[in-house]
Short mmCIF file of C-alpha atoms and ligand atoms in Angstrom, two decimals:
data_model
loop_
_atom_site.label_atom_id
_atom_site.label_comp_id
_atom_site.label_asym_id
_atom_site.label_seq_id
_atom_site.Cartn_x
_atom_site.Cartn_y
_atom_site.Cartn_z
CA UNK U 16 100.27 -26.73 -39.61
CA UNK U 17 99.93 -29.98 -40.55
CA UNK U 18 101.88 -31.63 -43.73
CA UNK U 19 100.17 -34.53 -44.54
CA UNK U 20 96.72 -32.51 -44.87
CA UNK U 21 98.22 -31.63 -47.96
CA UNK U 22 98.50 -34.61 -49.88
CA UNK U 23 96.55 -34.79 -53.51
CA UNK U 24 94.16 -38.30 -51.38
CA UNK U 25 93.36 -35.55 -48.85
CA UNK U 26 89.87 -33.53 -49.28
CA UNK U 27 88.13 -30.74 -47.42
CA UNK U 28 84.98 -29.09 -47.62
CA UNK U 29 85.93 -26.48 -45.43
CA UNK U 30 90.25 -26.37 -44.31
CA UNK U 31 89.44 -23.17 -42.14
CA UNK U 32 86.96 -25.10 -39.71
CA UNK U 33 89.46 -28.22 -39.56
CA UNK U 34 91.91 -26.02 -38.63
CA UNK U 35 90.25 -24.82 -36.02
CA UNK U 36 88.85 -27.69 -34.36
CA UNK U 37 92.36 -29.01 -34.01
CA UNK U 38 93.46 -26.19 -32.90
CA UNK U 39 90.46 -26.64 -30.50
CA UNK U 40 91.72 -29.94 -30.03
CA UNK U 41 95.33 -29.10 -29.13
CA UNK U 42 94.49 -25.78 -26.84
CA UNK U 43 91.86 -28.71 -24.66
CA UNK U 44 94.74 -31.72 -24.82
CA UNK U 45 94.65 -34.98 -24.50
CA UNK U 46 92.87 -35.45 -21.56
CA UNK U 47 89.85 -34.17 -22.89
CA UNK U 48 90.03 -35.99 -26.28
CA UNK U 49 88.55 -39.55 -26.75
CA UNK U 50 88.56 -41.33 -30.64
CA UNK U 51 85.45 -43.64 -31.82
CA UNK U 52 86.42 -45.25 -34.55
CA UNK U 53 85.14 -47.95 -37.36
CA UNK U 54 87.40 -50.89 -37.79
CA UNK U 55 86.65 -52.80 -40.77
CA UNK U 56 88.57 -51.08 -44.26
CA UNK U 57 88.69 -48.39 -41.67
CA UNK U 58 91.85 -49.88 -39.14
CA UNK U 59 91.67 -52.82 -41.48
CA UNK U 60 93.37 -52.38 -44.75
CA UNK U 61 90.90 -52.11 -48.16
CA UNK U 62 93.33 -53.79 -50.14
CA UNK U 63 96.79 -55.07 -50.49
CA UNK U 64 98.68 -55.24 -53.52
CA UNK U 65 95.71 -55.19 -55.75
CA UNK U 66 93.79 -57.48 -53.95
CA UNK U 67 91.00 -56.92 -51.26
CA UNK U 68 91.54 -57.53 -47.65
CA UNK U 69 89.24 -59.59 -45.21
CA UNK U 70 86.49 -57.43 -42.94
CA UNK U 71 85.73 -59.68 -39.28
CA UNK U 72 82.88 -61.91 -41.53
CA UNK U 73 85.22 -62.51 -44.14
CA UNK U 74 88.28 -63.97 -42.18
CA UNK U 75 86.34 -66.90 -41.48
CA UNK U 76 86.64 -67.60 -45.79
CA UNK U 77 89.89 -68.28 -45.41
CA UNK U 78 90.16 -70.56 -42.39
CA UNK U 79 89.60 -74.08 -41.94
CA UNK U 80 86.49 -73.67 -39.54
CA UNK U 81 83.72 -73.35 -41.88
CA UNK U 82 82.29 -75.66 -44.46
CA UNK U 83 83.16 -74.92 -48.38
CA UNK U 84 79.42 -75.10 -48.47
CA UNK U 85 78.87 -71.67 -46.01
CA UNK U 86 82.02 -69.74 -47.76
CA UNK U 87 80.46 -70.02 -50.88
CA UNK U 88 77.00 -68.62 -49.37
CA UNK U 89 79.08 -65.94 -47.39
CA UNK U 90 80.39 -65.05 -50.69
CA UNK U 91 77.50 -65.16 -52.33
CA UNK U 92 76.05 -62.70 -50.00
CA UNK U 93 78.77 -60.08 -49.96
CA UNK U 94 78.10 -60.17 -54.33
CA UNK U 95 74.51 -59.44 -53.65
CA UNK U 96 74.54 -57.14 -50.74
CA UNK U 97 78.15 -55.30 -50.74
CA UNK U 98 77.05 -53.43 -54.21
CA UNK U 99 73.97 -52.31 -52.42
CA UNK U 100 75.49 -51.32 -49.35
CA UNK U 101 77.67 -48.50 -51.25
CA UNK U 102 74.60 -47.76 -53.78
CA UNK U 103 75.14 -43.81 -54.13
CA UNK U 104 71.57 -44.20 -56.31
CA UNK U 105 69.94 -45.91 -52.81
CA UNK U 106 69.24 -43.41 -49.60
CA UNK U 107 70.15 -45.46 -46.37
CA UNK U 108 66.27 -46.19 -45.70
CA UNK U 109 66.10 -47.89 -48.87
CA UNK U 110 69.73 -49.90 -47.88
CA UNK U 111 68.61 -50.93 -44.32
CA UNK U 112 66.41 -53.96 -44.64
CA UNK U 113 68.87 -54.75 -46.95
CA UNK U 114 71.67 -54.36 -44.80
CA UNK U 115 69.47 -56.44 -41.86
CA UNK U 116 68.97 -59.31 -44.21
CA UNK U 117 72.64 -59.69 -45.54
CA UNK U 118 73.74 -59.51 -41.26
CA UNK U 119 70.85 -61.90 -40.28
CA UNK U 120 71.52 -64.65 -42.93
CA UNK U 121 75.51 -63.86 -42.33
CA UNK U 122 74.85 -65.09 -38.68
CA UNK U 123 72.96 -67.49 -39.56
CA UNK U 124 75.19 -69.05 -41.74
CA UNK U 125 77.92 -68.80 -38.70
CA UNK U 126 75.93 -70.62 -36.61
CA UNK U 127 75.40 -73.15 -38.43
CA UNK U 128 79.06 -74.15 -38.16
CA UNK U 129 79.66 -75.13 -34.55
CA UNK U 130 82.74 -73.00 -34.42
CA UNK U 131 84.18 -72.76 -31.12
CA UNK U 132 85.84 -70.33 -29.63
CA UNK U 133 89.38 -71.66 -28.74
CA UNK U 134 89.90 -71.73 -32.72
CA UNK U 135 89.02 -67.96 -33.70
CA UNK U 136 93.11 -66.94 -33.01
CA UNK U 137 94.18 -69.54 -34.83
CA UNK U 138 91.98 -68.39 -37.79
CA UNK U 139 92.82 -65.22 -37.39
CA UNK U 140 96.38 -65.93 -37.95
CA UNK U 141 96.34 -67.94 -40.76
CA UNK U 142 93.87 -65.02 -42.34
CA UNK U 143 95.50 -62.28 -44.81
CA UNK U 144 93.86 -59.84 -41.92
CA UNK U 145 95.64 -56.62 -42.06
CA UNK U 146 96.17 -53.02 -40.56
CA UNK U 147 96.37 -50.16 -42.27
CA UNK U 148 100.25 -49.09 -42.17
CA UNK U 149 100.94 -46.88 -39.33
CA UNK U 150 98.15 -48.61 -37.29
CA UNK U 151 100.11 -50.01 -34.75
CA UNK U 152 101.39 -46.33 -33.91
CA UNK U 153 98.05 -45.29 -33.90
CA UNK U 154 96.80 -47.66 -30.97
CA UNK U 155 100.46 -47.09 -28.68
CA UNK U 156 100.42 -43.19 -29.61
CA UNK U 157 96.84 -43.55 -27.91
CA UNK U 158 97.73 -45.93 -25.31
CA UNK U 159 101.09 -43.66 -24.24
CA UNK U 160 98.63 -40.32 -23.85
CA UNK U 161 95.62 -42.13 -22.12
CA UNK U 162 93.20 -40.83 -24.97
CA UNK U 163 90.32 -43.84 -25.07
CA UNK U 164 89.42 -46.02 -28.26
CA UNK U 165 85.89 -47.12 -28.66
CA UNK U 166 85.86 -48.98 -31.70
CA UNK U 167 82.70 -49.24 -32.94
CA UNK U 168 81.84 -52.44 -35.71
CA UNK U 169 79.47 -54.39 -37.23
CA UNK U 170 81.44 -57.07 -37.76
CA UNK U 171 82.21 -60.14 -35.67
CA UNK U 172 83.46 -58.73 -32.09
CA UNK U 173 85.61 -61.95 -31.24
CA UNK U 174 87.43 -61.99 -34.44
CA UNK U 175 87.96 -58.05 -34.19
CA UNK U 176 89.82 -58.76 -30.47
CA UNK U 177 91.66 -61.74 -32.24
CA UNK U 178 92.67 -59.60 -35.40
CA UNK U 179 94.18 -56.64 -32.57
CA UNK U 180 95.51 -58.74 -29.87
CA UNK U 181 97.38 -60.58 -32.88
CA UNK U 182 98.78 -57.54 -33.69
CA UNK U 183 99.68 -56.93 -30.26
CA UNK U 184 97.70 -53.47 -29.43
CA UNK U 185 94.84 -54.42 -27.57
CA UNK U 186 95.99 -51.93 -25.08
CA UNK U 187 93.86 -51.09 -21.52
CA UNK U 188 92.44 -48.18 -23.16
CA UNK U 189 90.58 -49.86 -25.86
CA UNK U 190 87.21 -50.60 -25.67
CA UNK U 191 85.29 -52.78 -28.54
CA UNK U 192 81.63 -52.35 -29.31
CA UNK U 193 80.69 -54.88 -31.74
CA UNK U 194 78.72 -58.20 -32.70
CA UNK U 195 79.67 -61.08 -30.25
CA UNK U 196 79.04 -64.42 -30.69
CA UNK U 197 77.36 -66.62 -27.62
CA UNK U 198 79.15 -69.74 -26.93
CA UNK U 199 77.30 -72.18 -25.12
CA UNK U 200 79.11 -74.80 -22.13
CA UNK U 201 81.17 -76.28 -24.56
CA UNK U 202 82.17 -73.27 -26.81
CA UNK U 203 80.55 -73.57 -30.03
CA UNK U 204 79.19 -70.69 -31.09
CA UNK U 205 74.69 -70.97 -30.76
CA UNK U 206 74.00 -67.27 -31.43
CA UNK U 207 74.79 -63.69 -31.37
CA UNK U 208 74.31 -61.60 -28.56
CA UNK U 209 71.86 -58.29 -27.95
CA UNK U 210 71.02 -56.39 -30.85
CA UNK U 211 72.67 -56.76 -33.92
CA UNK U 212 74.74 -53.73 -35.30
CA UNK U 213 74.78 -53.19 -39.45
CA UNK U 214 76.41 -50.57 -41.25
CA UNK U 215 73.46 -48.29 -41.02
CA UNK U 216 71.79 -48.96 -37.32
CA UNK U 217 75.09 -47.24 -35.35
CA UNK U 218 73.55 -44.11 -34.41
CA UNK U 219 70.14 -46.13 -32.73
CA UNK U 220 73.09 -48.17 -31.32
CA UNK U 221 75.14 -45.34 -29.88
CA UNK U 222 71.83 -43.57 -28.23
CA UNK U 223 70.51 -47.18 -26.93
CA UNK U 224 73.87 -47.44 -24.98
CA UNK U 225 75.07 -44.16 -23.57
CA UNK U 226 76.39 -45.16 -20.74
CA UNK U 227 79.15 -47.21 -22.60
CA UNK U 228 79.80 -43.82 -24.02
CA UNK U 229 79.09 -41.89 -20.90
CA UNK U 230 82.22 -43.42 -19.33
CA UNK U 231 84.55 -42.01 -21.60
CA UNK U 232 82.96 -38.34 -21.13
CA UNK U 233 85.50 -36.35 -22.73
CA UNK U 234 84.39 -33.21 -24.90
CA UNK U 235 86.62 -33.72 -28.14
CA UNK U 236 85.96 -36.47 -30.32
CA UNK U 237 87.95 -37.48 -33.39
CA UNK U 238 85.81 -40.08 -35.29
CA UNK U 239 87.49 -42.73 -38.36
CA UNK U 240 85.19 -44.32 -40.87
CA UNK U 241 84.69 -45.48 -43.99
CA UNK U 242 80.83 -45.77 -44.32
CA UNK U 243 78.09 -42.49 -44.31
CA UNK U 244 76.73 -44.97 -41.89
CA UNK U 245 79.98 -44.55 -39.35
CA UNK U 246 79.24 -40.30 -39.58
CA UNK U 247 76.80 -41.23 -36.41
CA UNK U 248 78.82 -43.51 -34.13
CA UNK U 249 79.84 -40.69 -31.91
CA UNK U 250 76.03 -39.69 -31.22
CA UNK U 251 75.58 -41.33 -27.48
CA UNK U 252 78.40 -38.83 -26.53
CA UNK U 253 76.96 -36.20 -24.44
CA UNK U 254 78.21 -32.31 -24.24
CA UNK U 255 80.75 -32.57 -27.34
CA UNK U 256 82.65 -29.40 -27.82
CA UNK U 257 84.31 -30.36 -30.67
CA UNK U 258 84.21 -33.19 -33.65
CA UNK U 259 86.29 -34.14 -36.25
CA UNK U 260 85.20 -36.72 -38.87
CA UNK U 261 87.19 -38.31 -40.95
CA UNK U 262 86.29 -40.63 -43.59
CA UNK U 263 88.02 -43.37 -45.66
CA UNK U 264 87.12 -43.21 -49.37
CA UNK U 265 88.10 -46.86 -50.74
CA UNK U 266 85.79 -47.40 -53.13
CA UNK U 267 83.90 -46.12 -56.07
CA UNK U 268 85.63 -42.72 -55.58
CA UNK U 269 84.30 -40.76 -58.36
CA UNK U 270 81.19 -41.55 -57.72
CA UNK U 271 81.05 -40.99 -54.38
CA UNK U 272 83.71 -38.32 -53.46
CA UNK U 273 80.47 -35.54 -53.71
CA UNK U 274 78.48 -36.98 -50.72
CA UNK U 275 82.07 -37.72 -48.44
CA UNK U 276 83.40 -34.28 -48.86
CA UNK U 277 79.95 -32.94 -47.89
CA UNK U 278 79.29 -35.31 -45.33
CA UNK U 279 83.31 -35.59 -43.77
CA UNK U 280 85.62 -33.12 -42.60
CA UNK U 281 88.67 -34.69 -44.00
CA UNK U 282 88.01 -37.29 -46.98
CA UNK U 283 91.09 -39.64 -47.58
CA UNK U 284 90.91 -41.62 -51.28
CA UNK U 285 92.42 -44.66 -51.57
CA UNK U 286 95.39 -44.48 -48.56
CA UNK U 287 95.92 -47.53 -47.07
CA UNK U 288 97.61 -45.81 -44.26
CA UNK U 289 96.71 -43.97 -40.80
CA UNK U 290 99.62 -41.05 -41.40
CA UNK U 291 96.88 -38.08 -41.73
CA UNK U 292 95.26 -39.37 -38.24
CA UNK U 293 98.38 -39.88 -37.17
CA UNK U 294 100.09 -36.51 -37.72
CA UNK U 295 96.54 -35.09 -36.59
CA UNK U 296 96.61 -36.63 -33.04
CA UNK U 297 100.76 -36.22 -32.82
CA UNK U 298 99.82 -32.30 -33.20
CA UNK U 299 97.55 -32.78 -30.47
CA UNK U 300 98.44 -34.77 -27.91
CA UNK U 301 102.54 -33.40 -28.29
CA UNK U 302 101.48 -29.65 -27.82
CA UNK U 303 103.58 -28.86 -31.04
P1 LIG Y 408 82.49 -52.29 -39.77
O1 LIG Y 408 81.35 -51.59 -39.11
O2 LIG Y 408 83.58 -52.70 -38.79
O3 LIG Y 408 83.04 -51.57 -40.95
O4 LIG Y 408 81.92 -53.71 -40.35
C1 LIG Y 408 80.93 -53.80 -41.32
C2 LIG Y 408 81.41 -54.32 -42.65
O5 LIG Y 408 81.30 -55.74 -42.71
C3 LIG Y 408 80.53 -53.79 -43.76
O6 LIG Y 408 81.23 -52.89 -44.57
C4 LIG Y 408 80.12 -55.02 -44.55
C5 LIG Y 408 80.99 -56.12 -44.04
N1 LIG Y 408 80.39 -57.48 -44.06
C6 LIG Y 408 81.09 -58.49 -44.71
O7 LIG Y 408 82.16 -58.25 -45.29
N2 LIG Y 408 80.57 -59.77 -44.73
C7 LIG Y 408 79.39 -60.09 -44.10
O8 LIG Y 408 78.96 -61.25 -44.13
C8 LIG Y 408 78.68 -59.02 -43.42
C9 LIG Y 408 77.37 -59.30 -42.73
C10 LIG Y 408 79.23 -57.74 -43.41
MG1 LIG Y 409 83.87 -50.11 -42.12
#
């Protein structure tokens, strides 16, 4: 029913129960679907003509606003931790503290730079930030049918709202739940705010804030990620009827196709577009 589920990059463990939940999906319509999504290598692009693309930390590298100094600890970091983070020999207990030490001494780092809020745009445009292609359909197709976006990060919240009002589709139904900085009277940045999200705390973060998901209350979800740490992001939603999770496989896919396709409903391997959720949510929210 749907073309582009049958691309070689597209896996299922099970194509009869995706079927059905869209069809679950469609038969309900848009006004009972909502979409949680990841947004770093998730909305963001992995790579770009061979090379990677910045995540919400990383855009700071390439802008003028932080010392040479903190890029090359920020890089530094990302060697040590980044390998660790997609560790298919590590279970995520054994990756947390070392998920909570790469964030902490990442925001350290940050605020060590006095950055101020009035330049984050500006870095963001100068950055090599990208969306995946067919992103900016995916944010107006949701905008035009009312369907809500929580996007869900742990990356840098202010430079995520840069990176999509740059691109022009930071529309009223899209809400951001993220890492913010705290700016103090004169804007520079003195801290982060609340509780800091990693790659592998969402699901404590989705049930410690319900009611951000409690105003959405709509019974279909459709979640995007690109971690096993994102599978959870939709857990502060009560009375689900029906989920669909579907994961972005960017790296080490051999080794890690196994635990995606078990864990995912749809696995997509190396696509540096949105066209699967795409056609998925035309078929819905168009009744076709
Ligand atoms: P996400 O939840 O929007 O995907 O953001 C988390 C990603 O950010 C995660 O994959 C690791 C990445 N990251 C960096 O690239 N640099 C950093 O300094 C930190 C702390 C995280
Ligand atoms: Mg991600």
């Amino acid at each position: 029913m749907i073309e582009e589920l049958a691309k070689a990059s597209v896996r299922m463990r099970d194509r009869g129960r995706v079927d059905k939940i869209i069809q679950n999906m469609q038969t309900a319509g848009p006004s009972e679907l909502q979409v949680i999504s990841d947004f770093d290598m998730t909305l963001t692009r992995f790579a770009h003509n061979g090379k990677r693309c910045p995540t919400t930390h990383n855009i700071l590298h390439s802008s003028s606003l932080i010392s040479e100094d903190c890029k090359a600890k920020m890089s530094g970091l990302l060697a040590h931790y980044y390998p660790i983070e997609i560790d298919e020999s590590k279970s995520v207990e054994e990756k947390v503290p070392y998920m909570v030490e790469w964030w902490t001494k990442a925001h350290d780092f940050i605020v060590q730079e006095k950055i101020r809020k009035d330049q984050l745009a500006q870095a963001v445009k100068d950055s090599g930030a990208m969306l995946r292609e067919g992103c900016k359909s995916f944010f107006d197709m949701l905008n035009q049918t009312s369907v809500p976006l929580l996007i869900f990060s742990a990356g840098v919240g202010d430079i995520l709202e840069e990176v999509i009002r740059h691109h022009e589709v930071f529309h009223p139904n899209v809400r951001v739940f993220s890492n913010y900085m705290d700016f103090d009277e004169n804007g520079v940045v003195h801290a982060f705010k609340g509780d800091m999200i990693h790659t592998f705390n969402k699901r404590e973060g989705a049930l410690l804030n319900r009611d951000q998901f409690a105003q959405l209350a709509r019974s279909n979800v459709l979640l995007l990620g690109d971690s096993l740490g994102d599978l959870n992001m939709a857990d502060g939603v009560q009375n689900i009827q029906n989920i669909l999770r579907i994961g972005y496989l960017n790296d080490k896919v051999d080794e890690r196709r196994e635990s995606y396709v078990q864990s995912y409903d749809i696995v997509l391997e190396k696509d540096e577009t949105l066209n699967v959720p795409n056609a998925i949510l035309k078929y819905i929210t168009a009744g076709k």
